[in-house]
Coordinates of C-alpha atoms and ligand atoms in Angstrom, one line a residue:
M1 CA 134.1 18.5 -72.1
T2 CA 137.7 17.3 -72.5
K3 CA 139.8 15.9 -69.6
I4 CA 142.0 19.0 -69.9
A5 CA 139.1 21.4 -69.7
L6 CA 137.8 19.6 -66.7
R7 CA 141.1 19.9 -64.9
L8 CA 141.3 23.6 -65.7
T9 CA 137.8 24.2 -64.4
V10 CA 138.6 22.3 -61.2
A11 CA 141.7 24.4 -60.7
L12 CA 139.7 27.6 -61.2
L13 CA 136.9 26.6 -58.9
T14 CA 139.2 25.6 -56.1
L15 CA 141.5 28.6 -56.2
P16 CA 140.8 30.0 -52.7
L17 CA 142.9 33.1 -53.1
L18 CA 141.0 34.7 -55.9
A19 CA 137.5 34.1 -54.8
P20 CA 137.0 36.4 -51.8
T21 CA 138.0 39.8 -53.4
F22 CA 136.1 38.9 -56.5
T23 CA 132.9 38.3 -54.4
Q24 CA 133.1 41.5 -52.4
A25 CA 133.4 43.5 -55.5
A26 CA 130.7 41.7 -57.5
T27 CA 128.0 41.2 -54.8
P28 CA 125.4 44.0 -54.8
A29 CA 123.6 44.5 -51.5
K30 CA 120.4 43.2 -53.1
D31 CA 121.8 39.6 -53.0
V32 CA 122.2 39.4 -49.3
P33 CA 119.2 37.7 -47.8
P34 CA 117.7 39.3 -44.7
K35 CA 119.5 37.7 -41.7
N36 CA 118.4 34.2 -40.8
M37 CA 115.9 34.3 -43.7
I38 CA 116.8 30.8 -44.7
D39 CA 116.0 29.3 -41.4
P40 CA 117.3 25.7 -40.5
Q41 CA 114.3 25.3 -38.1
R42 CA 111.8 26.1 -40.9
L43 CA 113.6 23.8 -43.3
S44 CA 113.3 21.1 -40.7
D45 CA 109.6 21.8 -40.0
I46 CA 108.5 21.7 -43.6
T47 CA 110.6 18.6 -44.3
R48 CA 109.1 16.9 -41.2
T49 CA 105.5 17.7 -42.4
L50 CA 105.9 16.6 -46.0
S51 CA 107.6 13.3 -45.0
S52 CA 105.1 12.4 -42.3
D53 CA 102.8 9.4 -42.8
E54 CA 99.9 11.8 -43.4
F55 CA 101.3 12.4 -46.9
E56 CA 101.6 8.6 -47.6
G57 CA 105.0 8.7 -49.3
R58 CA 103.9 11.3 -51.9
A59 CA 103.5 9.0 -55.0
P60 CA 102.1 10.6 -58.1
G61 CA 98.4 9.8 -58.7
T62 CA 97.7 8.7 -55.1
A63 CA 95.8 10.2 -52.2
G64 CA 99.2 11.3 -51.0
E65 CA 99.6 13.5 -54.1
T66 CA 96.2 15.2 -53.4
K67 CA 97.3 16.1 -49.9
T68 CA 100.8 17.2 -51.0
I69 CA 99.5 19.5 -53.7
A70 CA 97.0 21.1 -51.3
Y71 CA 99.8 21.7 -48.8
L72 CA 102.1 23.1 -51.4
V73 CA 99.5 25.5 -52.9
E74 CA 98.8 26.8 -49.4
Q75 CA 102.5 27.3 -48.8
F76 CA 103.1 29.0 -52.2
K77 CA 100.2 31.4 -51.4
A78 CA 101.4 32.0 -47.8
A79 CA 104.9 32.9 -49.2
G80 CA 103.2 35.6 -51.3
L81 CA 103.9 34.0 -54.7
E82 CA 101.8 34.7 -57.7
P83 CA 100.3 31.7 -59.5
A84 CA 102.2 30.4 -62.6
G85 CA 100.3 27.2 -63.3
S86 CA 97.4 26.7 -65.8
G87 CA 94.4 29.1 -65.9
G88 CA 95.6 31.4 -63.1
S89 CA 96.2 28.5 -60.7
Y90 CA 99.3 27.3 -58.9
T91 CA 99.1 23.9 -60.6
Q92 CA 99.9 22.5 -64.0
V93 CA 98.3 19.1 -64.8
V94 CA 100.9 16.6 -66.0
P95 CA 99.2 13.8 -67.9
L96 CA 101.1 10.6 -67.3
V97 CA 100.8 7.1 -68.7
R98 CA 101.8 4.1 -66.7
T99 CA 102.5 0.9 -68.6
Q100 CA 103.3 -2.6 -67.4
V101 CA 105.3 -5.3 -69.3
P102 CA 104.2 -8.7 -67.9
A103 CA 106.7 -10.9 -66.2
D104 CA 106.0 -13.7 -68.8
A105 CA 106.3 -11.4 -71.9
S106 CA 107.2 -13.3 -75.0
M107 CA 110.4 -12.0 -76.5
S108 CA 113.0 -13.9 -78.6
V109 CA 115.8 -13.8 -81.1
T110 CA 116.0 -16.2 -84.0
V111 CA 119.5 -16.9 -85.3
A112 CA 119.8 -19.0 -88.5
G113 CA 116.4 -20.5 -87.9
K114 CA 116.9 -21.3 -84.3
R115 CA 114.7 -19.5 -81.8
R116 CA 116.1 -18.4 -78.4
P117 CA 113.7 -17.0 -75.9
L118 CA 114.7 -13.8 -74.1
V119 CA 113.3 -14.0 -70.5
Q120 CA 112.1 -10.8 -68.9
Q121 CA 114.2 -9.9 -65.8
Q122 CA 116.8 -12.6 -66.7
D123 CA 117.9 -11.7 -70.2
M124 CA 115.8 -8.5 -70.6
A125 CA 114.7 -5.6 -68.5
A126 CA 112.1 -4.4 -70.9
L127 CA 109.8 -1.4 -70.8
A128 CA 107.2 -0.3 -73.3
L129 CA 106.2 3.4 -73.2
R130 CA 103.7 3.7 -76.0
P131 CA 100.1 3.3 -74.7
V132 CA 99.2 0.3 -76.9
D133 CA 97.2 -2.8 -75.9
R134 CA 99.7 -5.2 -77.4
V135 CA 103.4 -5.1 -78.3
Q136 CA 104.0 -7.0 -81.5
I137 CA 107.3 -7.2 -83.3
A138 CA 107.8 -9.9 -85.9
D139 CA 111.1 -10.8 -87.6
A140 CA 112.7 -7.4 -87.1
A141 CA 116.4 -7.0 -88.3
L142 CA 119.0 -6.2 -85.6
V143 CA 121.7 -3.6 -86.1
F144 CA 124.6 -3.0 -83.8
V145 CA 125.2 0.8 -83.6
G146 CA 128.1 0.8 -81.2
Y147 CA 127.7 3.6 -78.6
G148 CA 125.0 5.2 -80.8
V149 CA 126.5 8.7 -80.5
S150 CA 125.7 11.5 -83.0
A151 CA 127.7 14.4 -81.7
P152 CA 128.5 16.9 -84.4
E153 CA 130.3 19.2 -81.9
R154 CA 132.8 16.4 -81.2
G155 CA 133.0 15.3 -84.9
W156 CA 131.5 11.9 -84.0
D157 CA 128.8 9.9 -85.8
D158 CA 128.2 6.3 -85.1
Y159 CA 125.2 6.0 -87.4
K160 CA 126.8 7.0 -90.7
D161 CA 124.1 6.3 -93.4
I162 CA 122.3 3.4 -91.7
D163 CA 118.5 3.3 -92.0
L164 CA 117.1 2.1 -88.7
R165 CA 113.4 2.3 -89.7
G166 CA 111.5 -0.7 -88.4
K167 CA 114.7 -2.3 -87.0
V168 CA 116.0 -3.1 -83.6
A169 CA 119.1 -1.0 -82.6
V170 CA 121.6 -2.7 -80.3
Y171 CA 123.7 -0.3 -78.2
L172 CA 126.7 -0.3 -75.9
V173 CA 126.2 1.6 -72.6
N174 CA 128.2 4.7 -71.8
D175 CA 130.2 6.7 -74.4
P176 CA 133.1 5.8 -76.8
D177 CA 135.9 6.8 -74.5
F178 CA 134.7 5.1 -71.3
E179 CA 137.1 2.1 -71.9
A180 CA 139.4 3.8 -74.5
S181 CA 143.2 3.8 -74.3
T182 CA 145.5 6.3 -75.9
A183 CA 145.5 4.3 -79.1
D184 CA 141.8 4.8 -79.7
D185 CA 140.3 7.8 -81.6
A186 CA 137.8 8.1 -78.9
Y187 CA 140.4 8.7 -76.2
G188 CA 139.5 11.8 -74.1
K189 CA 136.7 12.9 -76.6
F190 CA 133.9 12.3 -74.2
G191 CA 135.2 13.4 -70.8
G192 CA 137.2 10.3 -70.1
K193 CA 135.6 8.3 -67.3
A194 CA 133.1 11.1 -66.7
A195 CA 129.7 10.4 -68.3
T196 CA 128.5 12.7 -71.0
Y197 CA 124.8 12.9 -72.1
Y198 CA 125.6 10.4 -74.8
A199 CA 126.4 7.8 -72.1
R200 CA 122.9 7.8 -70.8
W201 CA 120.3 5.2 -71.7
T202 CA 117.6 7.9 -72.1
Y203 CA 119.7 9.5 -74.9
K204 CA 120.1 6.2 -76.8
Y205 CA 116.4 5.3 -76.7
E206 CA 115.4 8.8 -77.8
E207 CA 118.0 8.8 -80.6
A208 CA 116.7 5.3 -81.8
A209 CA 113.1 6.6 -81.8
R210 CA 114.1 9.7 -83.7
R211 CA 115.6 7.5 -86.3
G212 CA 112.5 5.4 -86.7
A213 CA 113.8 2.2 -85.0
I214 CA 111.0 0.0 -83.6
A215 CA 113.0 -1.2 -80.5
A216 CA 116.4 -0.7 -78.9
L217 CA 118.4 -3.0 -76.7
I218 CA 121.3 -1.7 -74.6
V219 CA 123.9 -4.3 -73.5
H220 CA 124.1 -4.0 -69.7
E221 CA 127.7 -4.0 -68.3
T222 CA 127.8 -3.2 -64.6
E223 CA 130.8 -0.8 -64.6
A224 CA 129.8 1.1 -67.7
A225 CA 126.2 1.4 -66.5
A226 CA 127.4 2.4 -63.0
Y227 CA 124.9 0.0 -61.5
G228 CA 124.1 -3.7 -61.4
W229 CA 121.6 -5.8 -63.4
K230 CA 119.1 -5.8 -60.5
T231 CA 119.0 -2.1 -60.5
A232 CA 118.4 -2.0 -64.2
I233 CA 115.1 -4.0 -63.8
A234 CA 112.1 -1.7 -63.2
P235 CA 109.9 -3.1 -60.4
N236 CA 106.9 -4.9 -61.9
G237 CA 107.9 -4.0 -65.4
E238 CA 106.3 -0.6 -64.7
G239 CA 107.2 2.3 -67.0
Y240 CA 106.0 5.9 -66.8
D241 CA 105.9 8.6 -69.5
I242 CA 104.2 11.8 -70.2
V243 CA 101.2 11.6 -72.5
R244 CA 102.5 12.5 -75.9
A245 CA 100.7 13.9 -78.9
D246 CA 102.4 11.3 -81.1
P247 CA 104.2 8.7 -79.0
T248 CA 105.4 6.9 -82.1
K249 CA 107.7 9.8 -82.9
E250 CA 109.4 10.0 -79.5
R251 CA 109.1 6.5 -78.0
L252 CA 110.1 3.1 -79.2
L253 CA 107.6 0.3 -79.1
L254 CA 110.0 -1.6 -76.9
Q255 CA 113.1 -0.5 -75.0
S256 CA 115.3 -2.9 -73.0
W257 CA 118.5 -3.6 -71.2
L258 CA 120.0 -6.8 -72.6
H259 CA 122.0 -8.9 -70.2
R260 CA 125.6 -9.1 -71.2
D261 CA 125.6 -12.9 -71.3
A262 CA 122.6 -13.0 -73.6
A263 CA 124.3 -10.3 -75.8
V264 CA 127.6 -12.2 -76.1
E265 CA 125.6 -15.3 -77.2
L266 CA 123.5 -13.3 -79.6
F267 CA 126.6 -11.9 -81.3
R268 CA 128.3 -15.2 -81.4
G269 CA 125.3 -16.7 -83.2
A270 CA 125.6 -14.0 -85.8
G271 CA 129.3 -14.8 -86.2
L272 CA 130.5 -11.7 -84.3
D273 CA 132.7 -11.3 -81.3
F274 CA 131.4 -8.9 -78.6
E275 CA 134.8 -7.6 -77.4
A276 CA 136.0 -7.1 -81.0
L277 CA 132.8 -5.1 -81.8
K278 CA 133.3 -3.0 -78.7
Q279 CA 136.9 -2.3 -79.7
S280 CA 135.7 -1.2 -83.2
A281 CA 133.1 1.1 -81.6
R282 CA 135.9 3.2 -80.1
S283 CA 136.9 4.3 -83.5
K284 CA 135.6 7.3 -85.4
A285 CA 135.4 5.1 -88.5
F286 CA 133.0 2.7 -86.9
R287 CA 130.1 1.7 -89.0
P288 CA 126.8 0.0 -87.9
V289 CA 126.9 -3.8 -88.2
E290 CA 123.8 -5.6 -89.3
L291 CA 123.4 -9.0 -87.6
K292 CA 123.2 -11.5 -90.4
N293 CA 120.5 -14.3 -90.3
T294 CA 119.2 -12.8 -87.0
T295 CA 115.8 -11.4 -86.2
F296 CA 114.0 -10.2 -83.1
A297 CA 110.4 -10.9 -82.1
A298 CA 108.1 -9.8 -79.2
D299 CA 104.4 -10.5 -78.6
F300 CA 102.6 -9.6 -75.4
P301 CA 99.7 -7.7 -73.9
L302 CA 100.5 -4.3 -72.4
A303 CA 98.5 -2.9 -69.5
H304 CA 98.4 0.9 -69.6
T305 CA 96.6 3.5 -67.5
R306 CA 96.5 7.3 -67.4
I307 CA 97.3 9.3 -64.3
D308 CA 96.8 13.1 -64.0
S309 CA 99.6 14.4 -61.8
H310 CA 100.5 18.0 -61.0
N311 CA 103.4 20.4 -60.9
V312 CA 103.1 23.3 -58.5
I313 CA 104.4 26.6 -59.9
G314 CA 104.5 30.2 -58.5
R315 CA 106.4 33.3 -59.4
I316 CA 107.5 36.8 -58.5
T317 CA 107.0 39.0 -61.6
G318 CA 110.1 41.0 -62.4
Q319 CA 109.7 44.7 -62.4
K320 CA 111.9 45.6 -65.3
H321 CA 112.2 42.4 -67.5
P322 CA 109.2 40.2 -66.7
R323 CA 109.7 38.0 -69.7
E324 CA 113.1 37.0 -68.5
S325 CA 113.2 34.4 -65.7
I326 CA 115.3 32.6 -63.2
M327 CA 114.0 29.2 -62.1
I328 CA 114.4 27.6 -58.7
G329 CA 112.9 24.2 -57.8
A330 CA 112.9 20.7 -56.4
H331 CA 110.7 17.6 -56.8
W332 CA 107.8 16.9 -54.4
D333 CA 107.3 13.2 -55.4
A334 CA 108.7 10.2 -53.6
Y335 CA 108.0 6.4 -53.7
G336 CA 104.7 6.0 -51.9
N337 CA 103.5 3.0 -50.1
G338 CA 105.3 -0.4 -50.3
E339 CA 106.2 -3.6 -48.5
P340 CA 107.1 -3.0 -44.9
D341 CA 110.9 -2.8 -44.3
A342 CA 112.7 -4.5 -41.3
N343 CA 111.3 -1.8 -39.0
G344 CA 107.8 -2.2 -40.3
L345 CA 107.9 1.1 -42.2
R346 CA 105.8 1.2 -45.3
F347 CA 105.9 4.7 -46.7
R348 CA 109.0 5.7 -48.7
S349 CA 108.6 9.3 -47.9
G350 CA 111.8 10.9 -49.3
A351 CA 112.6 13.3 -46.4
L352 CA 116.0 14.2 -47.8
D353 CA 115.0 13.1 -51.4
D354 CA 113.5 15.6 -51.8
A355 CA 111.1 17.1 -49.2
I356 CA 114.1 19.1 -48.1
G357 CA 114.6 20.5 -51.6
I358 CA 111.0 21.7 -51.5
A359 CA 111.6 23.3 -48.1
G360 CA 114.6 25.0 -49.5
T361 CA 112.5 26.3 -52.5
L362 CA 109.9 27.7 -50.1
E363 CA 112.5 29.4 -47.9
I364 CA 114.2 31.0 -50.9
A365 CA 110.7 32.2 -52.1
R366 CA 110.3 33.8 -48.6
A367 CA 113.7 35.4 -48.8
F368 CA 112.9 37.0 -52.2
K369 CA 109.6 38.3 -50.9
Q370 CA 111.3 40.0 -48.0
G371 CA 113.6 42.0 -50.3
P372 CA 112.9 44.4 -53.1
R373 CA 111.1 43.1 -56.2
P374 CA 113.7 41.7 -58.6
D375 CA 114.2 43.1 -62.1
R376 CA 113.6 39.7 -63.7
T377 CA 110.9 37.2 -62.9
V378 CA 111.7 34.4 -60.5
V379 CA 109.8 31.1 -61.0
F380 CA 109.5 28.6 -58.1
S381 CA 108.5 25.0 -58.9
A382 CA 107.7 21.8 -57.1
W383 CA 107.9 19.0 -59.7
T384 CA 106.0 15.7 -59.9
A385 CA 107.4 12.4 -61.1
E386 CA 111.1 13.1 -60.9
E387 CA 111.5 9.6 -59.6
R388 CA 109.8 8.4 -62.8
N389 CA 112.5 9.8 -65.0
L390 CA 112.1 13.6 -64.5
L391 CA 108.6 13.6 -66.1
G392 CA 107.2 16.7 -64.2
S393 CA 110.0 19.0 -65.2
E394 CA 110.1 17.4 -68.7
Y395 CA 106.5 18.2 -69.2
Y396 CA 106.9 21.8 -67.9
A397 CA 109.9 22.3 -70.1
S398 CA 107.8 21.4 -73.2
H399 CA 104.9 23.5 -71.9
P400 CA 106.7 26.4 -70.1
W401 CA 105.0 29.4 -68.5
L402 CA 107.7 31.7 -69.8
P403 CA 109.9 30.9 -72.9
L404 CA 113.0 28.8 -72.3
E405 CA 114.9 31.0 -74.7
T406 CA 114.8 33.8 -72.2
T407 CA 115.0 31.6 -69.1
V408 CA 118.4 32.8 -67.7
A409 CA 119.1 29.8 -65.5
N410 CA 117.6 26.8 -63.7
F411 CA 118.7 26.0 -60.1
T412 CA 117.6 22.7 -58.7
M413 CA 118.0 21.3 -55.2
D414 CA 117.8 17.5 -54.9
V415 CA 118.9 16.2 -51.4
L416 CA 120.6 18.7 -49.1
Q417 CA 122.9 17.2 -46.4
P418 CA 121.7 17.2 -42.8
N419 CA 125.1 17.1 -41.1
G420 CA 125.7 20.7 -40.2
L421 CA 128.0 23.3 -41.6
A422 CA 130.5 22.2 -44.4
R423 CA 133.7 23.8 -45.6
D424 CA 132.8 23.1 -49.2
I425 CA 129.9 22.6 -51.6
V426 CA 129.9 19.5 -53.9
L427 CA 129.3 20.2 -57.5
V428 CA 128.1 17.4 -59.8
G429 CA 128.8 17.7 -63.6
A430 CA 131.6 20.3 -63.3
G431 CA 132.8 21.9 -66.5
Q432 CA 129.4 22.7 -68.1
N433 CA 128.6 26.4 -67.8
E434 CA 129.3 29.7 -66.2
L435 CA 126.9 29.2 -63.3
E436 CA 129.8 27.2 -61.7
S437 CA 132.0 30.2 -61.3
L438 CA 129.0 32.1 -59.8
L439 CA 128.6 29.2 -57.4
A440 CA 132.3 29.5 -56.5
Q441 CA 132.0 33.2 -55.9
K442 CA 129.0 32.9 -53.6
A443 CA 130.5 29.9 -51.8
A444 CA 133.6 32.0 -51.2
G445 CA 131.4 34.6 -49.5
Q446 CA 130.5 31.8 -47.0
S447 CA 134.2 30.9 -46.7
R448 CA 133.5 27.7 -48.6
V449 CA 135.1 26.2 -51.7
V450 CA 133.6 24.1 -54.5
T451 CA 134.5 20.4 -54.7
P452 CA 133.7 18.6 -57.9
D453 CA 131.9 15.3 -57.7
A454 CA 134.5 12.6 -57.1
K455 CA 132.7 10.0 -59.4
P456 CA 131.5 11.8 -62.5
E457 CA 131.1 8.4 -64.2
R458 CA 127.9 8.0 -62.3
G459 CA 126.4 10.7 -64.5
L460 CA 124.5 12.3 -61.6
A461 CA 124.4 15.5 -63.5
F462 CA 121.8 14.0 -65.8
R463 CA 119.7 12.6 -63.0
A464 CA 117.8 15.6 -61.6
D465 CA 115.2 18.0 -62.8
H466 CA 117.7 20.7 -63.9
F467 CA 118.5 18.4 -66.7
S468 CA 115.1 18.8 -68.4
F469 CA 116.2 22.4 -68.9
A470 CA 119.9 21.8 -69.6
K471 CA 119.1 19.5 -72.5
R472 CA 117.0 22.3 -74.1
G473 CA 119.9 24.7 -73.7
V474 CA 119.0 26.5 -70.5
P475 CA 122.1 26.9 -68.3
A476 CA 121.4 24.8 -65.2
L477 CA 123.0 23.9 -61.9
V478 CA 122.0 21.3 -59.3
L479 CA 122.9 21.1 -55.7
M480 CA 122.9 17.4 -54.8
G481 CA 123.8 16.4 -51.2
L482 CA 124.5 12.9 -52.4
G483 CA 126.9 14.0 -55.1
G484 CA 129.8 13.4 -52.8
G485 CA 130.9 13.7 -49.2
H486 CA 131.1 17.3 -47.9
D487 CA 134.1 18.4 -45.9
L488 CA 132.0 18.8 -42.7
V489 CA 133.0 21.1 -39.9
K490 CA 132.3 18.3 -37.6
G491 CA 134.3 15.2 -38.8
G492 CA 135.7 16.5 -42.1
R493 CA 135.6 14.7 -45.4
E494 CA 135.7 11.3 -43.8
A495 CA 132.5 12.0 -42.0
G496 CA 130.9 13.5 -45.1
D497 CA 131.9 10.5 -47.2
R498 CA 130.7 8.0 -44.6
W499 CA 127.3 9.7 -44.4
V500 CA 126.9 9.5 -48.3
S501 CA 127.8 5.9 -48.4
D502 CA 125.7 4.9 -45.5
F503 CA 122.7 6.8 -46.7
T504 CA 123.0 5.5 -50.2
A505 CA 123.3 1.9 -49.1
Q506 CA 120.5 2.0 -46.5
C507 CA 118.1 4.8 -47.0
Y508 CA 118.2 6.1 -50.6
H509 CA 114.7 5.6 -52.0
Q510 CA 113.8 3.4 -48.9
A511 CA 111.5 3.9 -46.0
C512 CA 114.3 5.0 -43.7
D513 CA 114.8 8.2 -45.6
R514 CA 112.9 9.9 -42.8
W515 CA 113.0 13.2 -40.9
S516 CA 115.2 13.0 -37.8
E517 CA 115.4 15.0 -34.6
S518 CA 119.2 14.6 -34.7
W519 CA 119.6 16.5 -38.0
D520 CA 121.6 19.7 -38.1
L521 CA 120.3 21.7 -41.1
S522 CA 122.7 24.7 -40.7
G523 CA 124.7 23.4 -43.7
A524 CA 121.5 22.8 -45.8
A525 CA 120.4 26.4 -44.9
Q526 CA 123.8 27.7 -46.2
D527 CA 123.3 25.7 -49.4
A528 CA 119.8 27.2 -50.0
T529 CA 121.4 30.6 -49.3
L530 CA 123.8 29.9 -52.1
V531 CA 120.9 29.3 -54.5
Y532 CA 119.2 32.4 -53.3
E533 CA 122.3 34.5 -53.8
M534 CA 123.1 33.2 -57.3
A535 CA 119.4 33.6 -58.3
S536 CA 119.2 37.1 -56.9
Q537 CA 122.4 38.3 -58.6
L538 CA 121.1 37.0 -62.0
A539 CA 117.6 38.4 -61.3
N540 CA 119.0 41.9 -60.8
S541 CA 121.5 41.8 -63.7
R542 CA 121.5 41.7 -67.5
A543 CA 123.8 38.7 -67.5
W544 CA 123.1 35.6 -69.7
P545 CA 125.4 32.8 -68.4
Q546 CA 126.9 30.7 -71.2
W547 CA 127.7 27.1 -71.8
N548 CA 131.4 26.2 -72.0
P549 CA 132.7 25.5 -75.5
D550 CA 132.4 21.8 -76.6
T551 CA 129.5 21.0 -74.2
E552 CA 126.5 19.0 -75.4
F553 CA 123.9 21.7 -75.0
K554 CA 125.7 24.8 -76.2
A555 CA 124.4 24.5 -79.7
A556 CA 120.7 24.3 -78.5
R557 CA 121.3 27.6 -76.6
D558 CA 123.2 29.3 -79.3
S559 CA 120.4 28.7 -81.8
S560 CA 118.2 31.1 -79.9
A561 CA 120.8 33.7 -79.2
A562 CA 119.0 36.4 -81.1
Q563 CA 116.2 36.4 -78.5
R564 CA 118.6 37.4 -75.6
K565 CA 119.8 40.9 -75.8
Ligands
ZN601 ZN1 115.5 13.2 -55.9

């Protein structure tokens, strides 16, 4: 998405005059949920239950998971959903592997015969996701690959003809236009400050693995990463992945953030200047640079264990087009048991992140069951291991119950705001696909407007379960209550922004993300109603929403166009 395209989209989304007429004409009666169907009180009750201590913080592979899955299966049944898990059940086993890089892992670079240790947590924030007993890399060559972007749709290729097999790829974080000025080729080619998929560390590691690299290091810079060094370090060196048929094809032996200071020193040793390299990486003509007289080594034992976790999946089979589906979901997992916080709370129970998204999913399921059976199938999902890098949805997307080629759209709710009615709905990742205009239409029906995420450089659009579908080409949209401050009926944008910054600073992923009596979930109920209305309209139409031109995932969708008629 270009900067210009983004501005145009914003202008369209926020045009208040157009929207209402458009909605009345386009909304069939089938979309309107029975009155009070999405009930704030029920949202509150379900969230309160799931985030209570009884569920022990809902960490995958724990007793808390067992209780959570039993509760969700019961709720899916009570809502009248048909099972869509494995073997006629409501669950899909998600085999996970947990690995642990020791704090004293031996890693180093050798420059012109001189060895310099790289200390875990200080110079490196390393993870190893292949389930091997020992990570051993001896004398591997290092290659600086700039931003490591291969984007044919933007006419950009940082790799040229480099062979990365058996080598260590060194990356810059973010994408080529993050720091670009008008003089650079990259200027405006990657959404300006807004992060594209190419900006994400996950993309870079996966691309390195596809190219046969043995390891990859991403130079950590706080602004470009959108978070500090401490945040980049995984607690206890713990990594999670799904169990893969051939992990060597999809995962590196070692992946790590490299502290900027260590990177500058490493490049200097190889006779290179970090800032000059960065500058060169903003040019289309950039070519990978091999670090002369420099090698990388690692040698340490790796603890790895297997965990069987579960997605919970139900459906309402469409009466006319059962193979075509609309997906609605949220993640059930949170952070489990930990050290007590200042108030002695141990369980990090994720009430807003994302028990409330599960509550919304259940309420929407109930709304669908109250109305006539939709023409297309609607699939409801409660994902595991979102907090471990979207693994539950990733697993489902590679083992789907209905083909993704004929999955019309994925709607995800990840945090809904508890501060009452809002005059707007915040959209992260604006400018991607036609679901955004559908959202604007339905929001107008609630006398609300769409407000794009104020800080798209955080890349929030890549950090929820909808993304597991988007990257495979399924048009997707996420409602994310932390995407930005809502314009609240009580207190306006100022109160909305204050809530987001307070919650993010104090309670996000912490024990104080708890249910509260003082919540007003009328706004959250309206948000869930938007999802219901969008899903219902699509489920009773022949529409196939499209990706916008020049977006990352358009090509993936277009390649299966023949299957959608
Ligand atoms: Zn979440």
